[in-house]
Coordinates of C-alpha atoms and ligand atoms in Angstrom, one line a residue:
M26 CA -6.1 11.7 -3.8
T27 CA -4.2 9.0 -5.7
A28 CA -5.5 5.9 -5.8
L29 CA -4.5 2.9 -3.9
H30 CA -2.9 -0.3 -5.1
E31 CA -5.4 -2.3 -2.9
A32 CA -5.2 -5.9 -1.8
W33 CA -7.5 -8.7 -3.2
S34 CA -10.1 -10.8 -0.4
D35 CA -9.3 -14.1 -0.3
E36 CA -12.6 -14.6 -1.8
D37 CA -12.0 -12.4 -4.6
G38 CA -8.2 -14.2 -5.0
V39 CA -9.7 -17.6 -4.7
A40 CA -13.1 -16.5 -7.1
R41 CA -9.9 -15.3 -9.7
V42 CA -8.2 -18.7 -9.4
R43 CA -10.6 -20.9 -9.6
E44 CA -12.0 -19.9 -12.8
L45 CA -9.2 -19.6 -14.3
F46 CA -8.4 -23.1 -13.6
G47 CA -11.8 -23.8 -14.9
A48 CA -11.3 -21.9 -18.2
T49 CA -8.1 -23.8 -18.3
F50 CA -8.4 -27.2 -17.3
G51 CA -12.3 -27.5 -16.7
G52 CA -13.4 -29.1 -13.1
A53 CA -12.7 -26.2 -11.0
G54 CA -15.6 -27.1 -8.7
D55 CA -14.2 -30.5 -8.0
D56 CA -13.3 -31.2 -4.5
A57 CA -9.7 -32.2 -5.7
V58 CA -8.6 -28.7 -7.0
A59 CA -7.7 -26.8 -3.9
V60 CA -6.2 -23.0 -3.4
W61 CA -3.4 -21.5 -1.2
S62 CA -1.9 -18.3 -1.4
A63 CA 0.8 -16.4 -0.5
P64 CA 2.3 -12.8 -0.2
G65 CA 4.6 -10.4 -1.1
R66 CA 6.6 -8.5 1.9
V67 CA 8.0 -5.3 2.7
N68 CA 11.4 -5.2 4.6
L69 CA 11.8 -2.7 7.3
I70 CA 15.4 -2.0 7.2
G71 CA 18.0 -4.8 7.0
E72 CA 19.0 -5.1 3.8
H73 CA 21.8 -6.8 2.0
T74 CA 22.1 -8.0 5.3
D75 CA 20.9 -11.9 4.3
Y76 CA 23.5 -12.8 2.8
N77 CA 26.0 -11.8 5.3
A78 CA 23.9 -14.0 7.7
G79 CA 22.7 -10.8 9.5
L80 CA 19.1 -9.8 10.8
C81 CA 16.9 -8.2 8.8
L82 CA 13.1 -7.1 9.2
P83 CA 9.9 -8.0 6.8
V84 CA 6.2 -7.4 7.3
A85 CA 4.3 -10.2 4.6
L86 CA 1.7 -7.6 2.7
P87 CA -1.9 -7.6 2.7
H88 CA -1.1 -8.6 -1.2
R89 CA -0.7 -12.2 -2.5
T90 CA -0.5 -14.8 -4.6
F91 CA -3.4 -17.3 -5.3
V92 CA -2.8 -20.8 -7.0
A93 CA -5.4 -23.3 -7.8
L94 CA -4.3 -26.3 -7.7
R95 CA -5.4 -30.4 -8.6
R96 CA -2.6 -33.5 -8.3
R97 CA -2.1 -35.7 -11.1
D98 CA -1.0 -39.2 -11.0
D99 CA 1.9 -38.7 -13.2
T100 CA 4.8 -36.4 -13.0
L101 CA 3.3 -33.5 -15.5
V102 CA 3.4 -30.1 -14.5
R103 CA 0.7 -28.1 -16.4
I104 CA 0.4 -24.0 -15.3
A105 CA -1.0 -20.9 -16.8
S106 CA -0.5 -17.8 -15.1
A107 CA -3.2 -14.7 -15.5
Q108 CA 0.0 -12.8 -15.6
E109 CA 0.8 -14.3 -18.7
R110 CA -1.3 -14.1 -21.9
V111 CA -1.3 -14.5 -25.5
D112 CA -4.2 -12.6 -27.1
G113 CA -5.9 -12.4 -23.8
T114 CA -5.7 -16.1 -23.3
P115 CA -3.2 -17.4 -20.5
Q116 CA -0.5 -19.4 -21.7
L117 CA -0.5 -23.7 -21.0
R118 CA 3.5 -24.5 -19.7
E119 CA 3.8 -28.3 -19.8
L120 CA 6.8 -30.0 -18.2
D121 CA 7.7 -33.0 -16.8
L122 CA 9.5 -32.9 -13.3
A123 CA 10.5 -36.5 -14.2
D124 CA 13.1 -34.2 -16.8
V125 CA 13.6 -31.2 -14.4
T126 CA 17.3 -29.9 -13.9
P127 CA 18.7 -26.5 -12.8
G128 CA 18.9 -24.5 -16.1
S129 CA 16.4 -26.0 -17.6
V130 CA 13.3 -24.1 -17.2
E131 CA 12.8 -20.6 -18.6
G132 CA 10.8 -17.7 -16.6
W133 CA 8.4 -17.6 -13.8
P134 CA 7.6 -21.4 -14.1
A135 CA 11.4 -22.0 -12.6
C136 CA 10.0 -20.9 -9.9
V137 CA 7.5 -23.3 -9.7
V138 CA 8.8 -26.2 -11.2
G139 CA 12.0 -25.5 -9.0
V140 CA 10.2 -25.8 -5.6
A141 CA 8.3 -29.5 -6.4
W142 CA 12.4 -30.2 -7.8
A143 CA 13.9 -28.8 -4.7
L144 CA 11.2 -30.7 -2.4
R145 CA 12.0 -34.3 -4.3
E146 CA 15.7 -33.5 -4.2
A147 CA 14.6 -33.4 -0.4
G148 CA 13.2 -36.5 -0.8
H149 CA 10.1 -35.6 -0.8
D150 CA 7.2 -37.7 -3.1
V151 CA 5.6 -34.5 -5.1
P152 CA 3.5 -35.5 -7.9
G153 CA 2.8 -33.4 -10.9
F154 CA -0.1 -31.1 -11.0
D155 CA -2.1 -28.8 -13.1
A156 CA -2.5 -25.3 -11.6
V157 CA -3.1 -21.5 -12.3
V158 CA -1.4 -18.4 -10.6
D159 CA -3.5 -15.4 -10.8
S160 CA -1.6 -12.0 -8.0
C161 CA -2.3 -9.1 -6.7
V162 CA 1.4 -8.6 -5.6
P163 CA 3.0 -5.7 -7.8
Y164 CA 5.6 -8.0 -10.4
G165 CA 8.7 -6.5 -10.5
A166 CA 8.8 -4.0 -8.0
G167 CA 10.9 -5.9 -4.8
L168 CA 7.6 -7.0 -3.5
S169 CA 9.1 -10.6 -3.9
S170 CA 6.2 -11.6 -6.1
S171 CA 8.7 -14.3 -7.1
A172 CA 8.8 -15.7 -3.4
A173 CA 5.1 -15.3 -3.2
I174 CA 4.6 -17.9 -6.5
E175 CA 7.4 -20.2 -4.8
S176 CA 5.9 -19.8 -1.0
A177 CA 2.3 -20.6 -2.6
F178 CA 3.4 -23.6 -4.4
A179 CA 5.6 -24.9 -1.4
V180 CA 2.6 -25.3 0.8
A181 CA 0.2 -26.5 -2.1
L182 CA 2.7 -29.1 -3.0
D183 CA 3.5 -29.7 1.3
E184 CA 0.0 -30.8 1.7
I185 CA -0.8 -32.5 -2.2
S186 CA 2.7 -34.5 -0.7
G187 CA 1.3 -35.4 3.0
T188 CA 4.6 -33.8 3.9
G189 CA 2.9 -31.7 6.6
L190 CA 5.8 -29.3 6.6
A191 CA 4.0 -26.5 6.5
A192 CA 2.4 -27.2 10.0
S193 CA 5.3 -26.4 11.6
D194 CA 7.2 -23.5 11.6
A195 CA 9.9 -26.1 11.8
G196 CA 8.5 -27.3 8.6
R197 CA 8.8 -24.5 7.4
V198 CA 11.8 -23.5 7.7
E199 CA 12.5 -26.5 5.3
L200 CA 10.3 -25.4 2.9
V201 CA 12.5 -21.5 2.9
A202 CA 15.0 -23.7 1.8
A203 CA 13.0 -25.4 -0.7
C204 CA 12.0 -21.8 -2.3
I205 CA 15.2 -20.6 -2.0
R206 CA 17.3 -23.7 -4.1
A207 CA 14.3 -23.2 -6.5
E208 CA 15.4 -19.4 -6.9
N209 CA 18.8 -19.6 -6.8
E210 CA 19.1 -23.1 -8.5
M211 CA 16.5 -23.0 -11.0
A212 CA 16.0 -19.6 -11.8
G213 CA 19.4 -18.4 -11.4
A214 CA 18.8 -15.9 -9.2
P215 CA 21.3 -15.5 -6.1
T216 CA 19.0 -13.8 -3.7
G217 CA 19.5 -14.7 -0.2
G218 CA 16.5 -16.3 1.6
M219 CA 14.7 -13.2 3.7
D220 CA 11.9 -12.8 0.8
Q221 CA 11.0 -16.8 1.2
G222 CA 11.3 -16.6 5.4
A223 CA 8.8 -13.7 5.2
S224 CA 6.4 -15.4 2.6
L225 CA 6.3 -18.3 4.9
R226 CA 6.8 -17.3 7.9
C227 CA 5.5 -14.1 9.0
S228 CA 2.5 -13.2 10.8
P229 CA -0.8 -10.8 11.4
G230 CA 0.6 -7.7 13.7
T231 CA 4.0 -8.5 13.8
A232 CA 7.1 -8.1 11.9
L233 CA 9.6 -10.6 11.5
L234 CA 13.1 -10.3 13.3
L235 CA 15.1 -13.3 10.9
D236 CA 18.7 -14.0 11.8
C237 CA 20.1 -15.5 8.8
R238 CA 23.0 -17.3 10.6
P239 CA 23.1 -20.6 8.9
E240 CA 24.5 -21.9 12.5
L241 CA 21.5 -21.3 13.9
A242 CA 18.5 -23.9 14.7
A243 CA 15.2 -23.4 13.0
D244 CA 13.8 -22.1 15.7
E245 CA 16.7 -19.6 17.0
T246 CA 15.9 -17.3 13.4
A247 CA 12.6 -15.9 14.0
T248 CA 11.1 -13.6 16.4
H249 CA 7.8 -12.4 16.1
V250 CA 8.4 -8.7 16.6
P251 CA 4.9 -6.4 17.3
F252 CA 4.2 -4.3 14.4
D253 CA 1.3 -2.5 15.5
L254 CA 1.0 0.7 13.7
D255 CA -2.9 1.4 13.4
A256 CA -2.8 1.6 17.3
A257 CA 0.0 4.0 17.0
G258 CA -1.6 6.0 14.3
L259 CA 1.2 5.6 12.0
A260 CA 1.2 3.8 8.5
L261 CA 3.8 2.4 6.0
L262 CA 3.1 3.9 2.1
V263 CA 4.5 1.2 0.2
I264 CA 5.7 3.4 -3.2
D265 CA 6.7 1.3 -6.2
T266 CA 8.6 3.1 -8.8
R267 CA 8.3 1.2 -11.6
A268 CA 11.9 1.3 -12.6
E269 CA 13.3 -1.5 -13.8
H270 CA 14.6 -3.7 -11.3
Q271 CA 16.6 -6.7 -12.1
L272 CA 18.2 -9.1 -9.5
A273 CA 19.1 -11.6 -11.9
D274 CA 21.3 -8.8 -14.2
G275 CA 24.5 -9.3 -11.8
Q276 CA 24.9 -5.9 -9.9
Y277 CA 23.3 -8.1 -6.9
A278 CA 25.3 -11.2 -7.0
Q279 CA 28.9 -8.8 -7.3
R280 CA 27.2 -7.0 -4.5
R281 CA 27.6 -10.6 -2.8
S282 CA 30.6 -11.9 -3.9
T283 CA 32.4 -8.4 -3.2
C284 CA 30.9 -9.6 0.6
E285 CA 32.0 -12.6 1.0
D286 CA 35.3 -11.5 -0.4
A287 CA 36.0 -9.0 2.5
A288 CA 34.4 -11.8 4.6
R289 CA 37.9 -14.0 3.7
T290 CA 40.5 -10.9 3.9
L291 CA 38.8 -9.9 7.5
G292 CA 39.2 -13.8 8.5
V293 CA 35.4 -14.1 9.1
A294 CA 32.8 -16.7 8.0
H295 CA 30.3 -13.8 7.1
L296 CA 30.2 -9.8 7.9
R297 CA 27.9 -11.1 10.6
E298 CA 30.9 -12.3 12.8
L299 CA 32.7 -9.2 12.4
A300 CA 29.4 -7.2 12.8
D301 CA 28.9 -8.8 16.1
S302 CA 32.6 -8.4 17.4
L303 CA 32.7 -5.1 16.8
D304 CA 29.1 -5.0 18.8
A305 CA 30.4 -6.9 21.7
Q306 CA 33.7 -4.3 22.4
G307 CA 31.0 -1.7 22.5
D308 CA 31.9 0.0 19.3
A309 CA 31.9 3.6 18.1
G310 CA 34.0 3.2 15.4
D311 CA 37.5 2.6 15.7
G312 CA 37.1 -0.9 15.6
L313 CA 35.1 -0.7 12.0
A314 CA 37.4 1.8 11.0
A315 CA 40.8 -0.7 11.7
A316 CA 38.7 -3.5 10.2
L317 CA 37.8 -1.6 7.0
E318 CA 41.8 -0.3 6.4
R319 CA 42.1 -4.1 6.4
L320 CA 40.5 -4.6 2.7
P321 CA 41.7 -3.7 -0.1
D322 CA 40.4 -0.6 -2.0
D323 CA 37.2 1.5 -0.8
V324 CA 34.5 -0.1 -2.4
S325 CA 34.8 -3.1 -0.9
R326 CA 35.2 -0.7 2.5
A327 CA 32.1 0.8 1.4
R328 CA 30.0 -2.1 1.1
V329 CA 31.1 -3.9 4.5
R330 CA 30.5 -0.4 6.0
H331 CA 27.0 -0.4 5.0
V332 CA 26.6 -4.1 6.1
V333 CA 27.9 -3.7 9.4
T334 CA 25.8 0.0 10.4
E335 CA 23.0 -1.8 9.2
I336 CA 22.9 -4.4 11.1
G337 CA 23.3 -2.2 13.9
R338 CA 20.1 -0.5 12.8
V339 CA 18.1 -3.5 12.7
R340 CA 18.7 -3.7 16.0
E341 CA 17.9 -0.5 17.3
F342 CA 14.9 0.0 14.8
V343 CA 13.5 -3.5 17.0
A344 CA 14.8 -2.1 20.3
L345 CA 12.4 1.1 19.6
V346 CA 9.4 -0.7 18.3
S347 CA 9.5 -2.9 21.6
D348 CA 10.3 -0.2 23.5
G349 CA 6.6 1.4 22.2
R350 CA 8.5 3.8 20.5
T351 CA 7.7 3.0 16.4
A352 CA 7.3 6.8 15.6
E353 CA 11.0 7.1 16.6
V354 CA 12.5 5.1 13.7
G355 CA 12.2 7.6 11.7
P356 CA 16.2 8.4 11.2
L357 CA 17.0 4.9 11.2
M358 CA 15.6 4.5 7.8
D359 CA 17.2 7.4 6.3
A360 CA 20.2 6.5 7.4
S361 CA 19.5 3.1 5.8
H362 CA 18.6 4.6 2.4
A363 CA 21.7 7.1 2.9
S364 CA 23.5 4.0 3.3
L365 CA 22.2 1.9 0.6
R366 CA 22.5 5.1 -1.7
D367 CA 26.2 6.1 -0.8
D368 CA 27.7 2.9 0.7
Y369 CA 26.4 0.3 -1.3
E370 CA 25.8 2.3 -4.0
V371 CA 21.9 -0.1 -5.1
S372 CA 19.6 3.2 -4.7
C373 CA 18.8 4.9 -8.2
A374 CA 17.0 8.1 -9.3
E375 CA 13.5 7.2 -8.5
L376 CA 14.1 5.5 -5.0
D377 CA 15.7 9.0 -4.1
V378 CA 12.9 11.4 -5.4
A379 CA 10.4 9.4 -3.9
V380 CA 11.8 8.8 -0.3
E381 CA 13.0 12.4 -0.6
A382 CA 9.5 13.7 -1.6
A383 CA 8.4 11.6 0.8
R384 CA 9.9 13.3 3.7
A385 CA 9.7 16.6 3.1
A386 CA 5.6 15.5 2.7
G387 CA 5.9 14.5 6.2
A388 CA 7.2 11.4 6.3
L389 CA 8.8 10.5 9.7
G390 CA 11.3 8.3 7.7
A391 CA 11.4 6.5 4.7
R392 CA 13.9 3.9 2.7
M393 CA 14.6 2.1 -0.3
T394 CA 13.4 -1.6 0.6
G395 CA 14.4 -4.6 -1.4
G396 CA 17.4 -4.9 -4.0
G397 CA 17.6 -1.7 -5.1
F398 CA 17.9 -0.9 -8.7
G399 CA 14.5 0.2 -9.1
G400 CA 11.5 -1.7 -6.6
S401 CA 10.0 0.2 -4.5
A402 CA 10.7 2.8 -1.5
I403 CA 8.9 2.4 2.0
A404 CA 7.8 6.1 3.7
L405 CA 6.2 5.6 7.5
V406 CA 4.1 8.2 7.9
R407 CA 1.0 9.2 10.4
A408 CA -1.7 7.9 9.5
D409 CA -3.3 11.3 8.9
V410 CA -1.4 12.2 6.1
V411 CA -1.2 9.4 4.0
D412 CA -3.2 10.8 0.6
A413 CA -0.7 14.0 1.0
V414 CA 2.2 12.6 1.1
G415 CA 1.4 9.7 -1.4
D416 CA 0.0 12.6 -3.9
A417 CA 3.2 15.1 -3.1
V418 CA 5.3 11.2 -4.4
V419 CA 3.1 11.3 -7.2
A420 CA 4.0 15.6 -8.2
A421 CA 7.4 15.0 -7.6
F422 CA 7.6 11.5 -10.5
A423 CA 5.5 13.9 -12.5
D424 CA 8.2 16.8 -12.3
A425 CA 11.0 14.7 -12.6
G426 CA 9.9 13.3 -15.9
F427 CA 9.4 9.8 -14.6
T428 CA 6.4 7.4 -15.2
A429 CA 3.8 7.3 -12.1
P430 CA 4.3 5.2 -9.5
D431 CA 2.1 2.9 -7.5
L432 CA 1.1 3.4 -4.1
L433 CA 0.1 1.2 -1.2
V434 CA -0.7 0.8 2.6
A435 CA 1.4 -2.2 3.7
T436 CA -0.2 -4.0 6.9
A437 CA 1.4 -6.9 8.7
S438 CA -0.2 -9.7 7.1
A439 CA -0.4 -13.4 6.9
S440 CA 2.1 -15.8 5.7
A441 CA 1.5 -18.6 3.1
D442 CA -1.3 -20.9 4.0
R443 CA -4.3 -22.7 2.1
S444 CA -7.3 -20.5 1.3
A445 CA -10.0 -22.4 -0.2
Ligands
GLA6 C1 16.6 -9.1 -2.4 C2 16.5 -10.8 -2.6 C3 16.7 -10.3 -0.4 C4 17.9 -9.7 -0.4 C5 17.1 -8.3 -0.8 C6 18.2 -7.4 0.2 O1 14.9 -8.9 -1.9 O2 16.1 -11.6 -3.0 O3 17.3 -12.0 -0.2 O4 18.9 -9.8 -0.4 O5 17.5 -8.5 -2.2 O6 17.7 -6.9 1.2

């Protein structure tokens, strides 16, 4: 049996960052040092729909990023990550919040100071801080390791600033907005917000149905859909292909602008509007075909077809799960993957091999998850065949000459919070 990438317990994560804090700054045992953590996520279905004001359905992973942090009385930020070492020692980065502007910070610290900057921009009095980070969220795997960093700092900074936003869902929506600004404007990744929403708003045992229409009130944007795979005798296997995955490389931005251009051509604010009007007409395909005819080229037709059909699949998926028929969602996952591969063109050889091998070994359905171009796939499997499906995927990767994948099992877990 292939070993699974296990999540750390809370105690373990807390002990790690406390120790690292002590080694970096001293005083780890002080009351002034506290620990917060935030999860990575997998999206069950609804891919590349968030920036089209659509629907998506992420769950929080049990894998979390931990932050030990102590406030400062000035605006200095000193941060180190266990994942960024020079000669085995975490490298200390030092910045001044007073000087931070978009584009001025490189790498993972952009996510951290970006959150502080966005909260200050929103009028909150965020002080400087000393902090260390450690994480068991696989890095660069399309499982939102950067949203986990942003969200862990968001709840930490919220608490040390006395803002109190993390205490309510409406407040958390403001934290999500700050994290999105950090990612879009500081880190320069034009992502849509699903990941930050998942990390800050998910709850254990449920999937988060996010409705990304910007005009909605905060409390209309999230519905918690009970998602207890254990009770259904099922499991969600996550396959990190370890194929290089880079959202900032222009492909993601290109998909997004193709959708925005298409929306303008079709005279709608977002492609969601088209999806809703077709849905309201009970469209069986003719309405969509007619809309696609109005687009200038086959590429934009394919992209729009993906977005519209994917929003429909989210609705069907939620209807099945809500009806206690989770074991029947497999074909929707398969159709989502085909649409992302053929119409949206964001899959890759490793993702395709992962989903095909998983299905051949008995998965009920499988699809890539997240932005694509590498990253991870998910397979819905009966609990008793998790090992067999994992082994089959590992064997298929070896046959194809790919780097061995990293496997983990996702259970719908908790959102960002204080850990100690
Ligand atoms: C990445 C982005 C999200 C979303 C997905 C695709 O994860 O961060 O905003 O667009 O890709 O669904």
